[in-house]
XYZ file of C-alpha atoms in Angstrom:
312
model
C 66.902 83.936 95.181
C 70.262 83.876 94.117
C 72.087 80.951 94.581
C 74.670 81.757 97.739
C 78.067 79.917 95.734
C 77.338 81.865 92.669
C 79.622 84.408 93.413
C 82.382 81.824 93.240
C 80.957 80.405 90.250
C 81.079 83.313 88.143
C 84.906 83.485 89.830
C 85.779 80.705 88.591
C 84.624 81.352 85.407
C 87.762 83.439 84.989
C 89.193 82.629 87.050
C 89.155 78.629 84.352
C 89.491 81.196 81.353
C 93.236 83.475 83.223
C 94.564 79.677 82.978
C 93.631 78.562 79.704
C 94.098 81.471 77.685
C 97.458 82.559 76.656
C 95.776 86.272 76.133
C 96.581 87.555 79.568
C 100.108 87.062 79.495
C 100.364 85.924 83.446
C 102.743 83.772 85.320
C 101.467 81.476 87.498
C 102.108 83.175 90.613
C 100.131 86.075 89.136
C 97.225 83.081 88.139
C 96.630 81.172 91.552
C 96.182 85.582 93.020
C 93.585 85.932 90.425
C 92.402 82.605 91.980
C 92.056 83.073 95.815
C 90.423 87.089 94.399
C 88.441 85.542 92.815
C 87.577 82.447 94.045
C 88.802 81.653 97.355
C 87.819 85.377 98.904
C 84.184 84.341 98.042
C 84.242 81.582 99.949
C 85.627 83.101 102.668
C 82.594 85.019 103.277
C 80.098 83.171 103.065
C 82.266 81.063 105.696
C 82.083 83.759 107.861
C 78.343 84.514 107.244
C 77.845 83.834 110.910
C 73.941 84.039 112.541
C 75.778 85.007 115.734
C 77.835 88.187 114.530
C 76.846 90.668 116.093
C 75.942 94.181 115.073
C 79.594 95.236 113.818
C 80.551 92.249 112.803
C 77.023 93.088 110.050
C 77.993 96.810 109.659
C 81.231 95.842 108.233
C 80.106 91.908 106.536
C 77.950 93.821 104.177
C 80.131 95.976 102.737
C 82.284 93.841 102.392
C 80.149 91.837 100.067
C 79.201 94.297 98.395
C 82.817 94.531 97.027
C 84.304 91.635 96.645
C 84.042 91.720 93.193
C 84.550 94.756 92.112
C 87.044 94.851 94.084
C 88.286 91.601 92.158
C 87.920 93.141 88.414
C 90.280 95.824 89.540
C 92.732 93.846 91.082
C 92.551 92.000 87.697
C 92.197 95.569 85.727
C 95.322 96.403 87.172
C 97.593 92.751 86.173
C 95.750 93.161 82.871
C 97.545 96.844 82.566
C 101.197 95.829 83.783
C 101.207 92.706 81.291
C 97.824 92.186 79.029
C 98.022 95.837 77.765
C 101.867 96.593 78.424
C 100.595 99.636 79.461
C 104.425 100.877 81.083
C 103.031 102.442 83.473
C 103.313 100.638 87.498
C 101.182 103.932 88.806
C 98.622 103.301 86.889
C 98.171 99.475 87.722
C 99.033 100.532 91.013
C 96.315 102.570 91.507
C 94.272 100.279 90.565
C 95.223 97.754 93.086
C 94.392 100.194 96.092
C 91.004 98.414 95.691
C 91.255 94.928 96.680
C 93.769 96.845 100.037
C 90.876 98.606 100.805
C 89.056 95.379 100.431
C 90.958 92.926 102.293
C 91.217 96.190 104.861
C 88.048 95.627 104.980
C 88.286 92.528 106.021
C 90.969 92.908 108.472
C 88.411 94.937 110.512
C 86.300 92.463 110.395
C 88.708 90.281 112.281
C 90.108 92.884 114.694
C 85.532 93.259 115.434
C 85.697 89.694 115.736
C 88.499 89.325 117.913
C 87.761 91.810 120.868
C 84.715 91.310 120.975
C 85.243 87.550 121.143
C 88.150 87.251 122.989
C 87.297 84.528 125.212
C 87.066 82.257 122.239
C 90.182 81.206 121.464
C 88.457 79.548 118.388
C 87.626 83.387 117.778
C 91.126 84.543 117.696
C 92.022 82.114 115.325
C 89.368 83.256 112.720
C 90.028 87.077 113.180
C 94.187 86.581 112.434
C 93.471 84.896 109.263
C 91.470 87.669 107.914
C 93.709 90.137 109.278
C 96.460 88.477 107.599
C 94.562 88.815 104.612
C 95.755 92.356 104.853
C 98.797 91.657 104.866
C 98.341 89.713 101.613
C 96.735 93.201 99.544
C 99.476 95.162 100.903
C 101.697 92.479 99.159
C 100.082 92.986 95.837
C 100.281 96.785 96.256
C 103.480 96.708 96.713
C 103.929 94.269 93.871
C 101.922 96.419 90.565
C 103.668 99.929 91.826
C 107.199 97.637 91.229
C 107.454 99.195 94.887
C 111.159 97.476 95.987
C 109.916 97.395 99.637
C 112.925 96.474 102.560
C 115.021 95.663 100.060
C 112.423 93.127 98.390
C 112.115 92.281 95.004
C 109.116 93.128 94.042
C 108.903 89.234 92.003
C 109.389 88.003 95.891
C 106.158 90.705 97.057
C 103.994 88.516 94.113
C 105.453 85.654 95.917
C 104.609 86.763 99.752
C 101.226 87.907 98.441
C 100.894 84.572 97.599
C 101.795 82.935 100.563
C 99.791 85.058 103.115
C 96.825 84.939 100.451
C 96.566 80.720 100.551
C 98.599 79.326 103.601
C 98.896 82.499 106.662
C 95.755 83.573 105.827
C 94.022 80.282 105.639
C 95.206 77.434 107.680
C 94.438 79.703 110.989
C 90.197 80.068 109.743
C 90.224 76.462 109.015
C 92.159 75.876 113.100
C 89.910 77.861 113.413
C 86.112 76.531 112.643
C 87.821 72.884 113.585
C 87.803 74.910 117.454
C 84.336 75.905 116.820
C 83.275 72.202 116.106
C 85.536 70.266 118.511
C 85.497 69.442 122.368
C 88.605 71.637 123.356
C 91.693 70.346 124.637
C 94.575 71.776 126.358
C 97.293 71.828 122.953
C 94.215 73.100 120.814
C 95.939 77.144 121.997
C 99.083 76.434 121.642
C 98.066 74.876 117.525
C 95.786 78.428 117.381
C 99.322 80.328 119.001
C 101.867 78.376 115.993
C 99.305 79.069 114.115
C 99.277 82.543 114.595
C 103.487 83.260 114.619
C 104.030 81.403 112.199
C 103.223 83.177 109.258
C 105.503 85.733 110.316
C 108.411 84.063 110.421
C 108.165 82.347 106.688
C 107.542 86.134 105.637
C 110.141 87.476 106.984
C 112.076 84.796 105.826
C 110.731 85.108 102.752
C 112.314 88.698 103.039
C 115.222 88.091 105.073
C 116.911 84.760 106.493
C 116.669 81.201 104.493
C 117.324 79.551 107.947
C 114.563 81.337 109.610
C 112.110 80.490 106.487
C 112.592 76.928 106.974
C 111.875 76.728 110.633
C 108.980 78.749 109.539
C 107.778 76.351 106.883
C 108.559 73.278 109.621
C 105.925 74.228 112.565
C 103.248 75.907 110.075
C 103.882 72.475 108.420
C 103.874 69.944 111.287
C 100.388 72.270 112.627
C 98.856 71.910 109.354
C 99.614 67.854 109.450
C 97.926 67.944 113.168
C 95.056 69.753 112.382
C 95.030 67.713 109.472
C 95.023 64.668 111.073
C 93.158 65.129 114.023
C 89.966 66.419 111.548
C 90.099 63.326 109.812
C 89.896 60.243 112.739
C 87.252 63.093 114.410
C 85.058 62.810 109.850
C 85.986 59.153 110.760
C 84.294 59.001 114.448
C 81.594 61.024 113.960
C 77.728 58.933 113.158
C 76.409 62.894 111.643
C 77.134 62.061 107.892
C 76.781 65.353 104.999
C 78.161 66.380 101.945
C 81.052 68.557 103.884
C 83.038 65.763 105.617
C 84.122 64.498 101.907
C 85.880 67.795 100.815
C 87.161 67.698 104.575
C 88.899 64.458 103.715
C 89.865 65.821 100.350
C 91.634 68.251 102.019
C 93.716 67.029 104.035
C 94.065 64.089 101.163
C 96.217 66.753 99.492
C 97.762 68.426 102.102
C 99.515 64.995 102.594
C 99.851 64.312 98.568
C 102.180 68.126 99.306
C 103.998 66.149 102.604
C 105.404 63.169 100.277
C 105.901 64.813 97.131
C 108.136 66.745 99.130
C 110.311 63.762 100.618
C 110.639 62.454 97.364
C 111.487 64.677 95.568
C 115.996 64.473 95.877
C 115.294 61.319 94.593
C 112.807 62.548 91.609
C 114.962 65.034 91.361
C 118.342 62.396 90.980
C 116.804 60.113 88.820
C 114.374 61.223 86.837
C 115.957 64.765 86.072
C 112.772 67.015 87.923
C 113.510 70.182 89.223
C 111.481 72.784 91.630
C 110.701 75.157 89.292
C 108.421 71.315 87.597
C 106.869 70.644 90.980
C 105.512 73.984 91.100
C 102.579 73.916 88.971
C 102.120 70.273 91.719
C 102.187 71.780 94.654
C 100.501 75.416 93.707
C 97.519 73.250 92.375
C 97.392 70.475 95.480
C 98.162 73.225 97.582
C 94.952 76.194 96.328
C 92.964 73.586 94.201
C 93.113 70.440 97.163
C 93.931 71.773 100.371
C 91.672 75.585 100.428
C 89.483 75.327 98.045
C 87.270 71.390 99.141
C 88.972 72.554 102.960
C 86.635 75.735 101.866
C 84.094 74.353 101.170
C 84.440 71.440 103.648
C 83.540 73.706 105.747
C 81.614 76.251 104.580
C 78.765 72.666 103.918
C 79.756 71.540 107.728
C 78.937 75.393 108.850
C 75.357 74.850 107.471
C 74.335 71.355 107.648
C 74.917 72.135 111.817
C 73.314 75.443 111.541
C 69.959 73.254 110.112
C 70.720 72.214 113.702
C 70.397 68.074 112.341
C 71.294 65.768 115.707
């Protein structure tokens, strides 16, 4: 039987090659997008493989599993057409990117079914919303590959918006939902979910139309992640049930705290060490993608597998 992490391992090898070799001629944002397509989404697919799936969920999920890797490969071909092979025709790269748009649409469909069939559970609404946000990320990626200027948004900003939705907007609500599955509900949890659903929209609109709105969205979104990470660390600390997922969830939370600390000290570094924001972007990006998101997904998958085994 094929190991459940096999697609992730293959995706990781492909991502390593993309990050390592200059042949691909991708920007850092494009490299992170490919990492999301090949690695992050393969882990998300594992995570949403819930033992309590309904019949409708199972139908959509089976298609998602089959289409993921071909869609990721076509997305890579789309980017290589525009950057590596320099075909010079955005229609070709755009057409290839439609495979990823279709795949993220199916994720959104799964999320919508999850919300409609389990609407009484606020944590399932959070997970469903996160899956829907992947579709918005897919739309922005298609705009980027077609080089479409949408709402006066430059294509380069479309790439940034796609990264935003594939990493933060989609992942954080999913993490909040996973936390809701294992915690005794608190009065503040519903507000945490609501803000995590609204926050990404504020950030996205801010990126396009208003810098102050973007700052407000980022601030409340970051505060929510602090609440999530702090509560999760305290829950792990006080838990008598130890499993391998705990270590990854701890590393995920610490990665986010590291981002906060670096953000606080960046003005000092900028003043005394001539550090620019471009110097910090790879550090921020790596801590978020490889630390908070990657370790968090692995941690929740291992935690879910542990709980499903019925260990008390």
